[in-house]
Structures are given as structure tokens and as C-alpha cells.
Coordinates of C-alpha atoms in Angstrom, one line a residue:
X280 CA 1.7 4.2 -22.9
X281 CA 2.5 6.1 -19.7
X282 CA 2.3 4.5 -16.3
X283 CA 1.4 6.9 -13.4
X284 CA 2.2 5.7 -9.9
X285 CA -0.2 7.2 -7.3
X286 CA 0.1 7.4 -3.5
X287 CA -2.4 6.5 -0.8
X288 CA -6.0 7.5 -1.6
X289 CA -7.6 6.5 1.7
X290 CA -11.2 7.2 0.5
X291 CA -10.5 10.6 -1.0
X292 CA -12.2 10.3 -4.3
X293 CA -12.5 14.0 -5.2
X294 CA -8.8 14.5 -5.2
X295 CA -8.4 11.4 -7.3
X296 CA -10.8 12.7 -9.9
X297 CA -8.9 16.0 -9.9
X298 CA -5.7 14.2 -10.4
X299 CA -7.0 12.1 -13.2
X300 CA -8.3 15.2 -14.9
X301 CA -5.0 17.0 -15.0
X302 CA -4.0 17.5 -18.6
X303 CA -0.7 15.7 -18.2
X304 CA -2.7 12.5 -17.3
X305 CA -6.0 12.9 -19.0
X306 CA -4.3 13.6 -22.3
X307 CA -3.2 10.0 -22.6
X308 CA -6.2 7.8 -23.1
X309 CA -4.0 4.8 -22.8
X310 CA -2.4 5.7 -19.6
X311 CA -2.1 3.0 -16.9
X312 CA -2.1 3.5 -13.1
X313 CA -0.3 1.9 -10.2
X314 CA -1.9 2.6 -6.8
X315 CA 0.4 2.1 -3.8
X316 CA -2.3 0.7 -1.5
X317 CA -4.7 2.0 1.1
X318 CA -7.4 2.8 -1.4
X319 CA -9.9 3.1 1.5
X320 CA -10.6 4.4 5.0
X321 CA -10.4 7.6 6.9
X322 CA -11.5 9.7 3.9
X323 CA -15.1 10.5 3.2
X324 CA -15.8 8.4 0.1
X325 CA -14.3 4.9 0.4
X326 CA -17.0 3.3 -1.7
X327 CA -16.7 5.9 -4.6
X328 CA -12.9 5.6 -4.4
X329 CA -12.7 1.9 -4.8
X330 CA -15.4 1.8 -7.5
X331 CA -13.4 4.5 -9.4
X332 CA -10.2 2.3 -9.3
X333 CA -12.2 -0.8 -10.2
X334 CA -13.7 1.0 -13.2
X335 CA -10.2 1.5 -14.6
X336 CA -10.1 -2.3 -15.2
X337 CA -6.9 -3.6 -16.6
X338 CA -5.5 -0.1 -16.8
X339 CA -5.0 -0.2 -13.0
X340 CA -2.7 -2.1 -10.6
X341 CA -3.4 -1.7 -7.0
X342 CA -1.4 -3.3 -4.2
X343 CA -3.0 -4.1 -0.9
X344 CA -2.3 -1.7 2.0
X345 CA -3.0 -2.3 5.7
X346 CA -6.3 -0.3 5.5
X347 CA -7.5 -2.5 2.6
X348 CA -6.7 -5.6 4.6
X349 CA -8.6 -4.1 7.6
X350 CA -11.7 -3.7 5.4
X351 CA -11.5 -7.3 4.5
X352 CA -11.1 -8.3 8.1
X353 CA -14.0 -6.3 9.2
X354 CA -16.1 -7.8 6.4
X355 CA -15.1 -11.2 7.5
X356 CA -16.1 -10.5 11.1
X357 CA -12.4 -10.8 12.2
X358 CA -12.1 -7.2 13.3
X359 CA -14.5 -4.7 14.7
X360 CA -14.7 -1.3 12.9
X361 CA -12.5 1.4 14.5
X362 CA -13.7 4.9 15.6
X363 CA -12.1 6.6 12.6
X364 CA -13.1 4.0 10.0
X365 CA -15.0 5.2 6.9
X366 CA -15.7 1.8 5.3
X367 CA -19.3 1.2 6.3
X368 CA -20.5 2.5 2.9
X369 CA -18.7 -0.4 1.3
X370 CA -20.0 -2.9 3.6
X371 CA -23.6 -1.7 3.0
X372 CA -23.2 -1.4 -0.8
X373 CA -25.4 -3.7 -2.9
X374 CA -22.2 -4.8 -4.8
X375 CA -20.2 -5.3 -1.6
X376 CA -19.5 -9.0 -2.3
X377 CA -18.1 -8.1 -5.8
X378 CA -16.0 -5.3 -4.3
X379 CA -14.6 -7.5 -1.6
X380 CA -13.9 -10.3 -4.1
X381 CA -12.0 -7.8 -6.3
X382 CA -10.0 -6.6 -3.3
X383 CA -9.1 -10.1 -2.2
X384 CA -7.6 -10.6 -5.7
X385 CA -5.3 -7.6 -5.6
X386 CA -1.4 -8.3 -5.3
X387 CA 0.8 -7.3 -2.4
X388 CA 3.7 -6.5 -4.7
X389 CA 4.0 -5.7 -8.4
X390 CA 7.2 -5.5 -10.6
X391 CA 7.6 -4.0 -14.0
X392 CA 10.0 -1.8 -15.9
X393 CA 12.6 -1.9 -13.1
X394 CA 10.1 -0.6 -10.5
X395 CA 8.9 -2.7 -7.5
X396 CA 5.6 -1.4 -6.1
X397 CA 4.6 -2.2 -2.5
X398 CA 2.5 -0.4 0.1
X399 CA 4.9 -0.1 3.0
X400 CA 8.4 -1.5 2.5
X401 CA 10.6 -4.5 1.7
X402 CA 12.8 -6.2 4.2
X403 CA 16.5 -5.5 3.5
X404 CA 17.4 -9.1 2.8
X405 CA 14.7 -9.7 0.2
X406 CA 15.4 -9.4 -3.5
X407 CA 12.7 -8.2 -5.9
X408 CA 12.1 -11.7 -7.1
X409 CA 11.8 -13.1 -3.5
X410 CA 9.5 -10.2 -2.6
X411 CA 7.1 -11.2 -5.4
X412 CA 7.3 -14.8 -4.5
X413 CA 6.5 -14.2 -0.9
X414 CA 3.8 -11.8 -1.7
X415 CA 2.3 -14.5 -3.9
X416 CA 2.0 -16.8 -0.8
X417 CA -0.2 -14.3 0.9
X418 CA -2.2 -13.6 -2.3
X419 CA -2.9 -17.4 -2.5
X420 CA -4.2 -17.4 1.0
X421 CA -6.4 -14.3 0.4
X422 CA -7.8 -15.8 -2.8
X423 CA -8.4 -19.3 -1.4
X424 CA -11.5 -20.8 0.2
X425 CA -10.2 -20.2 3.8
X426 CA -9.4 -16.5 3.3
X427 CA -11.4 -15.7 6.5
X428 CA -9.3 -18.2 8.5
X429 CA -6.1 -16.6 7.2
X430 CA -7.4 -13.1 8.3
X431 CA -8.0 -14.5 11.8
X432 CA -4.3 -15.4 12.0
X433 CA -2.8 -12.5 10.2
X434 CA -2.7 -9.9 13.1
X435 CA 0.2 -9.5 15.5
X436 CA 3.8 -8.1 15.7
X437 CA 5.6 -11.4 16.1
X438 CA 7.7 -12.9 14.6
X439 CA 9.4 -9.5 14.1
X440 CA 12.0 -10.7 11.6
X441 CA 12.2 -12.9 8.6
X442 CA 13.6 -16.5 8.7
X443 CA 13.4 -18.8 5.7
X444 CA 12.4 -21.6 8.0
X445 CA 9.2 -19.8 9.0
X446 CA 6.0 -21.7 8.2
X447 CA 2.2 -21.3 8.4
X448 CA 0.6 -18.2 10.0
X449 CA 4.0 -16.9 11.3
X450 CA 5.5 -16.9 7.9
X451 CA 2.5 -15.2 6.3
X452 CA 2.3 -12.6 9.1
X453 CA 5.9 -11.5 8.7
X454 CA 5.3 -11.1 4.9
X455 CA 2.1 -9.0 5.5
X456 CA 3.7 -6.9 8.2
X457 CA 6.8 -6.1 6.0
X458 CA 4.8 -5.3 2.9
X459 CA 1.9 -3.3 4.5
X460 CA 3.0 -2.0 7.9
X461 CA 6.8 -1.6 8.2
X462 CA 8.6 1.8 8.5
X463 CA 11.6 1.1 10.7
X464 CA 13.8 -1.9 11.1
X465 CA 17.3 -2.9 12.4
X466 CA 20.2 -3.6 10.2
X467 CA 19.3 -7.3 10.4
X468 CA 15.7 -6.7 9.4
X469 CA 13.9 -6.8 12.8
X470 CA 10.8 -4.7 12.4
X471 CA 9.3 -2.1 14.7
X472 CA 5.7 -1.0 14.4
X473 CA 5.0 1.7 17.1
X474 CA 6.9 4.6 15.6
X475 CA 5.0 6.6 12.9
X476 CA 7.0 9.9 12.8
X477 CA 9.4 10.9 10.0
X478 CA 12.6 9.2 9.0
X479 CA 14.7 11.3 11.4
X480 CA 12.7 9.9 14.4
X481 CA 13.8 6.3 14.4
X482 CA 13.7 4.5 17.7
X483 CA 17.1 3.7 19.2
X484 CA 18.7 0.9 17.2
X485 CA 16.4 1.2 14.2
X486 CA 16.5 3.0 10.9
X487 CA 14.1 3.5 7.9
X488 CA 13.9 0.2 6.2
X489 CA 15.3 1.7 3.0
X490 CA 18.4 3.0 4.7
X491 CA 19.7 -0.4 5.7
X492 CA 23.2 -0.7 4.0
X493 CA 23.3 -3.1 1.0
X494 CA 19.6 -3.9 1.0
X495 CA 18.9 -6.5 -1.7
X496 CA 16.5 -4.3 -3.7
X497 CA 19.1 -1.5 -4.3
X498 CA 19.3 -2.5 -8.0
X499 CA 15.6 -1.7 -8.6
X500 CA 13.4 1.3 -7.8
X501 CA 11.1 0.5 -4.8
X502 CA 7.8 2.6 -5.0
X503 CA 5.8 2.8 -1.8
X504 CA 3.3 4.8 0.2
X505 CA 2.1 4.2 3.8
X506 CA 4.3 6.8 5.4
X507 CA 2.7 10.2 5.3
X508 CA 5.1 11.8 7.8
X509 CA 7.9 10.8 5.5
X510 CA 6.2 12.5 2.6
X511 CA 7.5 12.7 -0.9
X512 CA 11.0 11.2 -1.2
X513 CA 12.8 10.5 -4.4
X514 CA 16.3 9.3 -4.6
X515 CA 18.1 6.6 -6.7
X516 CA 16.3 3.3 -6.2
X517 CA 13.5 4.8 -4.0
X518 CA 10.2 6.7 -4.6
X519 CA 7.9 7.4 -1.6
X520 CA 4.5 8.7 -2.7
X521 CA 2.3 9.1 0.4
X522 CA 1.9 12.9 0.7
X523 CA -0.9 12.9 3.2
X524 CA -3.9 13.5 1.1
X525 CA -6.4 12.6 3.9
X526 CA -4.5 14.8 6.3
X527 CA -4.8 17.9 4.1
X528 CA -1.6 17.4 2.1
X529 CA -1.4 16.4 -1.6
X530 CA -2.3 13.5 -3.7
X531 CA 0.8 12.7 -5.8
X532 CA 1.4 10.9 -9.1
X533 CA 4.7 10.1 -10.6
X534 CA 5.2 9.0 -14.2
X535 CA 7.2 5.8 -14.3
X536 CA 9.3 6.6 -17.3
X537 CA 10.8 9.9 -15.9
X538 CA 9.3 10.4 -12.5
X539 CA 7.6 13.6 -13.5
X540 CA 5.4 14.6 -10.7
X541 CA 1.8 15.8 -10.7
X542 CA 0.1 16.8 -7.5
X543 CA -3.3 18.1 -6.4
X544 CA -4.0 19.8 -3.1
X545 CA -6.4 18.0 -0.8
X546 CA -9.0 19.0 1.7
X547 CA -8.2 18.0 5.2
X548 CA -10.5 15.2 6.0
X549 CA -8.7 14.0 9.2
X550 CA -6.7 15.7 11.8
X551 CA -3.5 13.9 13.0
X552 CA -3.7 12.4 16.5

């Protein structure tokens, strides 16, 4: 059984279908798939995309990205739709409640075969085991009866750094921000959320989260998306898979066992800026 790890879909169902039809992937009827989050939004077919992933059943693992959480927040009445949102088809769907329930039960981190899958990043002081445990705290909140209340308290940039003593909404907010929004941080793990350019454009005093010396996840391979301006990046212990499908780049899949790449070219559905 092969496992294919796939970058951000963002509502781009046609490229996903093309990718799954590639002979390297379609030839293995038992293949499993890991999706790096942001299944929906900005692309033209959010509803079809999330239904396609759901239809894979137990063959698919999908971690939550910031756009997936945004969909839940809009559905809960916590956030208003943005000008570039393309999630209304999900909200209007006859099976919207089932889709949203499925989405609320997705993980924020997944670990198997030496690979740790998250959407955005892992704070440098967190081990893989700690990352999974902290993700589980957020997952419990999303799956619980007060999930809408959790979403009302989820947004914000502060606290900007982790502290083991954090409690309540502050604690969960740092976990969410690290796993679904982070690109740059300081050596001590203070996060920055404004900069969205490539790794060589870090704000003064900051660096890509994965470049912090002696980060605690160096012994595993962290697989992530979220950072289209970073693009495909593979090096020991790191695999970045957001290759800008919605921006007219590629949709990328990497086979877990050997990191063999399969890519399909994508139509440009959104212009940067």
C-alpha cells in the first residue's frame, strides 16, 4: 500500500481528479492519501473537492488548514464570508450539515511512518509527540458541543509564543496559529503572521520556522503545505507541498515511501494580490 501526500487543494477539484488519474497513483487500488489541509476556498469547486476527499473514506487523512477552519467559522456565524471566498456552495448544499460535521472531526496533525503531517508548521520547541497531543486538545474542542464557542475565541495573533502554562482560549489559539498559520518565527518560537513571501523574505529577527536551529522535530519528516510562495521544498526532515495550484501552479503529490513526485499543471483560478 502506497501513501500519497498531497498539497493544498483550495477548491480545485479538476486538478485533483487529474492527479488521482495519473497511472502512478491510479494503478494502486489500495493507495491511501494524506491531504495537507486547505481543502476548500478560493478555487471554483469547493463543494466538489470536499465531497471527493470524503468519498475516499478511510483511505484519506486530511488535516485542517486555516481555510477549512474559516469555513467552519462562517458556517457557525462567527465570521463573515470574505470577498474571495468560494465556500457558499458548501453552505448551500443539502448535505452541508454532514460535510461540516465531517470537517470538524478532521485532525490538526497526523503521524505515521516517521512523517508528521500538519498544514502550516510546528513550533521549534515541540516534539512530534507533543504536537500530536496539543493538536488533540484543539480537536476535542472542535468535536465537542461548544465548538461554535471555541471558534469565537480562536482568532487573534496573541499570545505569539508557546508557554506550557497557557490555559483556555490562549492555549488553543497558539496551537491553532502554529499548526495552520505560521510561516516565520524567532529562534525562541515567537510567531509572525503578516509576511507571506518566500523563505528569503523573513522579517528582521525572524526565520522560516523550519530553519530554527535544533528544532525538536528534526528526527522526523515534517510534511506541510500553506506556503505557496515557498513552493516545493524537499530536504532531510522536511517536505513542503503547496505548489500554488489555485494560483496557476501545480498540484503536487509525493509518495511517502520514497518521496517520488507526481504533479499536474493547474489552471489559474486566482491572481495573487
